[in-house]
CSV table of C-alpha atoms in Angstrom, one decimal:
chain,number,residue,atom,x,y,z
A,25,ILE,CA,-16.7,17.0,12.0
A,26,VAL,CA,-20.4,16.7,11.1
A,27,GLU,CA,-22.6,14.0,12.6
A,28,GLY,CA,-19.7,11.6,13.1
A,29,PHE,CA,-18.2,12.1,9.7
A,30,ILE,CA,-14.8,13.6,8.9
A,31,ALA,CA,-14.3,15.8,5.8
A,32,PHE,CA,-10.8,14.9,4.6
A,33,ASP,CA,-8.7,15.6,1.6
A,34,TYR,CA,-7.1,12.2,1.3
A,35,GLU,CA,-6.2,9.0,3.2
A,36,ILE,CA,-2.7,7.6,3.7
A,37,THR,CA,-1.1,4.5,5.0
A,38,LEU,CA,1.9,5.2,7.1
A,39,LEU,CA,3.9,2.0,7.4
A,40,THR,CA,5.4,2.1,10.9
A,41,VAL,CA,8.1,-0.4,12.0
A,42,ARG,CA,8.8,-1.2,15.6
A,43,HIS,CA,12.2,-2.9,15.9
A,44,ALA,CA,15.1,-3.4,18.3
A,45,GLY,CA,16.6,-0.1,17.3
A,46,GLY,CA,13.4,1.9,17.9
A,47,THR,CA,10.6,3.0,15.5
A,48,SER,CA,11.0,3.8,11.8
A,49,PHE,CA,8.6,5.2,9.2
A,50,CYS,CA,8.3,4.6,5.5
A,51,ASP,CA,7.2,7.4,3.1
A,52,PRO,CA,3.5,7.9,3.1
A,53,ILE,CA,1.4,5.8,0.8
A,54,GLY,CA,-1.7,7.2,-0.9
A,55,HIS,CA,-4.5,4.8,-1.8
A,56,LEU,CA,-7.9,4.4,-3.3
A,57,GLN,CA,-10.5,2.2,-1.7
A,58,ILE,CA,-13.8,1.0,-3.3
A,59,SER,CA,-16.4,-0.5,-1.0
A,60,GLY,CA,-13.8,-0.6,1.7
A,61,ASP,CA,-11.3,-2.6,-0.3
A,62,TYR,CA,-7.9,-1.4,-1.6
A,63,ARG,CA,-7.8,-1.0,-5.4
A,64,GLU,CA,-4.8,1.3,-6.1
A,65,SER,CA,-1.8,2.7,-4.1
A,66,TRP,CA,1.1,4.9,-4.7
A,67,GLN,CA,4.3,6.0,-2.9
A,68,PRO,CA,5.2,8.7,-2.0
A,69,HIS,CA,2.0,10.6,-1.4
A,70,PRO,CA,2.6,14.4,-1.3
A,71,MET,CA,1.7,16.1,1.9
A,72,SER,CA,2.9,19.0,4.0
A,73,ALA,CA,5.8,18.7,6.4
A,74,THR,CA,3.4,19.6,9.3
A,75,ALA,CA,0.9,16.9,8.3
A,76,LEU,CA,3.6,14.3,7.9
A,77,GLU,CA,5.1,15.2,11.3
A,78,ARG,CA,1.6,14.9,12.9
A,79,SER,CA,1.0,11.6,11.1
A,80,ARG,CA,4.2,10.1,12.5
A,81,ASP,CA,3.4,11.3,16.0
A,82,ILE,CA,0.0,9.6,15.9
A,83,ALA,CA,1.5,6.4,14.4
A,84,LEU,CA,4.2,6.4,17.1
A,85,ARG,CA,1.7,6.8,19.9
A,86,ILE,CA,-0.7,4.1,18.5
A,87,THR,CA,2.0,1.5,17.9
A,88,SER,CA,3.8,2.2,21.2
A,89,LYS,CA,0.5,1.5,23.1
A,90,LEU,CA,0.1,-1.8,21.1
A,91,GLY,CA,3.7,-2.9,21.7
A,92,GLY,CA,5.6,-5.7,20.1
A,93,ARG,CA,7.8,-5.7,17.1
A,94,GLY,CA,7.0,-5.7,13.4
A,95,LEU,CA,5.4,-3.6,10.8
A,96,PHE,CA,2.1,-1.8,11.4
A,97,GLY,CA,-0.1,-0.3,8.6
A,98,VAL,CA,-1.4,2.9,10.2
A,99,GLU,CA,-4.2,4.5,8.2
A,100,LEU,CA,-4.8,8.2,8.7
A,101,PHE,CA,-7.2,10.8,7.3
A,102,VAL,CA,-5.7,14.2,6.3
A,103,ARG,CA,-7.2,17.6,5.7
A,104,GLY,CA,-4.6,20.3,5.2
A,105,ASP,CA,-2.3,20.0,8.2
A,106,ASP,CA,-4.9,18.2,10.3
A,107,VAL,CA,-4.6,14.5,10.8
A,108,TRP,CA,-7.0,11.9,12.3
A,109,PHE,CA,-6.4,8.3,13.1
A,110,SER,CA,-8.5,5.8,11.2
A,111,GLU,CA,-7.3,2.2,11.9
A,112,VAL,CA,-4.2,0.1,12.2
A,113,SER,CA,-3.2,-3.4,10.9
A,114,PRO,CA,-0.5,-5.1,13.0
A,115,ARG,CA,1.1,-6.7,9.9
A,116,PRO,CA,2.2,-5.9,6.3
A,117,HIS,CA,-0.5,-3.9,4.7
A,118,ASP,CA,-2.3,-4.5,1.4
A,119,THR,CA,-1.7,-0.9,0.2
A,120,GLY,CA,2.0,-1.4,1.1
A,121,MET,CA,2.5,-3.9,-1.7
A,122,VAL,CA,3.6,-0.8,-3.7
A,123,THR,CA,6.9,-1.2,-1.9
A,124,LEU,CA,7.4,-4.4,-4.1
A,125,ALA,CA,7.9,-1.9,-6.9
A,126,GLY,CA,11.3,-0.9,-5.5
A,127,THR,CA,10.1,2.4,-4.1
A,128,GLN,CA,12.4,2.0,-1.1
A,129,ASN,CA,15.5,0.1,-0.1
A,130,LEU,CA,13.5,-2.6,1.9
A,131,THR,CA,10.0,-3.8,1.1
A,132,GLU,CA,7.3,-4.0,3.8
A,133,PHE,CA,7.8,-7.7,4.0
A,134,GLU,CA,11.5,-7.4,4.5
A,135,LEU,CA,11.0,-4.8,7.2
A,136,HIS,CA,8.5,-7.0,9.0
A,137,ALA,CA,10.7,-10.0,8.9
A,138,ARG,CA,13.8,-8.1,10.1
A,139,ALA,CA,11.8,-6.5,12.9
A,140,ILE,CA,10.3,-9.6,14.4
A,141,LEU,CA,13.6,-11.5,14.1
A,142,GLY,CA,15.5,-8.7,15.9
A,143,LEU,CA,17.7,-8.0,12.8
A,144,PRO,CA,19.1,-4.5,12.1
A,145,ILE,CA,16.9,-2.1,10.1
A,146,PRO,CA,18.9,0.6,8.3
A,147,LYS,CA,17.6,4.0,7.4
A,148,ILE,CA,14.6,3.5,5.1
A,149,GLU,CA,15.4,5.4,1.9
A,150,HIS,CA,13.2,6.5,-1.0
A,151,LEU,CA,14.5,5.1,-4.3
A,152,GLN,CA,11.9,5.8,-6.9
A,153,ASN,CA,8.2,6.5,-7.3
A,154,GLY,CA,5.8,3.6,-7.6
A,155,ALA,CA,2.2,2.6,-8.0
A,156,SER,CA,0.0,-0.6,-7.7
A,157,ALA,CA,-3.3,-1.7,-9.0
A,158,VAL,CA,-5.1,-4.9,-8.0
A,159,ILE,CA,-6.2,-7.6,-10.5
A,160,LEU,CA,-9.6,-8.9,-9.6
A,161,ALA,CA,-11.5,-12.1,-10.5
A,162,SER,CA,-14.9,-11.6,-12.1
A,163,GLU,CA,-16.4,-15.1,-11.6
A,164,SER,CA,-16.6,-17.8,-9.0
A,165,SER,CA,-14.7,-21.0,-9.8
A,166,ASP,CA,-13.2,-23.9,-7.8
A,167,GLN,CA,-10.7,-24.5,-10.6
A,168,ALA,CA,-7.1,-23.2,-10.5
A,169,PRO,CA,-7.3,-19.7,-12.0
A,170,GLN,CA,-5.7,-18.9,-15.3
A,171,PHE,CA,-4.2,-15.4,-16.0
A,172,VAL,CA,-4.8,-14.4,-19.6
A,173,GLY,CA,-2.9,-11.4,-21.1
A,174,LEU,CA,0.3,-11.5,-19.1
A,175,GLU,CA,2.4,-11.1,-22.3
A,176,ASN,CA,0.6,-7.8,-23.2
A,177,ALA,CA,0.7,-6.5,-19.6
A,178,LEU,CA,4.4,-7.2,-19.2
A,179,SER,CA,5.3,-5.6,-22.5
A,180,ILE,CA,4.7,-2.2,-20.8
A,181,GLU,CA,8.0,-0.7,-19.6
A,182,ASN,CA,8.8,-0.8,-15.9
A,183,THR,CA,6.0,-3.1,-14.9
A,184,GLU,CA,5.7,-6.2,-12.8
A,185,VAL,CA,2.8,-8.6,-11.9
A,186,ARG,CA,2.7,-10.5,-8.6
A,187,ILE,CA,0.3,-13.4,-8.5
A,188,PHE,CA,-1.0,-14.3,-5.1
A,189,GLY,CA,-1.5,-18.1,-5.7
A,190,LYS,CA,-5.1,-18.2,-4.5
A,191,PRO,CA,-6.6,-21.6,-5.5
A,192,THR,CA,-10.2,-20.4,-6.2
A,193,THR,CA,-11.9,-17.3,-7.5
A,194,ARG,CA,-15.0,-15.3,-6.7
A,195,PRO,CA,-16.2,-12.0,-8.0
A,196,TYR,CA,-14.0,-9.1,-6.9
A,197,ARG,CA,-11.5,-11.3,-5.2
A,198,ARG,CA,-8.0,-9.9,-5.4
A,199,MET,CA,-5.9,-12.4,-7.3
A,200,ALA,CA,-2.8,-10.4,-8.2
A,201,VAL,CA,-1.3,-6.9,-8.3
A,202,ALA,CA,0.2,-4.9,-11.1
A,203,LEU,CA,3.2,-2.7,-10.1
A,204,THR,CA,4.9,0.2,-11.9
A,205,PHE,CA,7.9,2.2,-11.0
A,206,GLY,CA,10.1,5.0,-12.4
A,207,THR,CA,10.8,8.7,-12.4
A,208,GLU,CA,7.3,9.7,-13.6
A,209,SER,CA,4.8,11.4,-11.3
A,210,VAL,CA,2.8,9.1,-9.1
A,211,GLU,CA,-0.3,10.2,-11.0
A,212,ASP,CA,1.2,8.9,-14.2
A,213,LEU,CA,2.3,5.7,-12.6
A,214,VAL,CA,-1.1,5.0,-11.2
A,215,GLU,CA,-2.5,5.2,-14.7
A,216,LYS,CA,0.2,2.9,-16.0
A,217,ALA,CA,-0.6,0.4,-13.2
A,218,LYS,CA,-4.3,0.5,-14.0
A,219,LEU,CA,-3.5,-0.1,-17.7
A,220,THR,CA,-1.3,-3.0,-16.8
A,221,ALA,CA,-4.0,-4.6,-14.6
A,222,ALA,CA,-6.7,-4.0,-17.2
A,223,LYS,CA,-4.8,-6.2,-19.7
A,224,ILE,CA,-5.0,-9.2,-17.5
A,225,GLN,CA,-8.1,-11.4,-17.2
A,226,VAL,CA,-8.6,-14.0,-14.5
A,227,LYS,CA,-10.4,-17.1,-15.8
């Protein structure tokens, strides 16, 4: 640590679920932020068994102190096997939208709903690799946004686009997310998600 800054290799989101049966964890999610805002995410993010164990221990301690039931997005900095807590969001997390790509048997939204309703949560299982990339508005408008290029974007194999339904736009506002999934590496899937997002313009 130098003058209050931490040198780290990468940052992850560890989705942590407090529910009637205890506490469960999703596979770690890697992500890219620009100016503090999420732009890309992928699951699973590779990390050592020691770093993962320490991440889960920190997430368990943080969420246990907060209490309640539901899904928490715990963000952590990792360097080698060392882990530092960054922040926590007591709700489904933006980087966790990658779970909508079918990366695991329950999405972050399903996990949150089950937890707060007291419904059973089975073992969270990894199903396939996935990635997401946000689709941003470029201009300000009070008119209902139009999404141009969906046909081209969705012609890419194993892709989906989720539109958020926001009624107005402003520069850099997140309006939708492109999702990709499959057996490819997460690095390749991130590139595919970025390509999909780039084919869509918000007007």
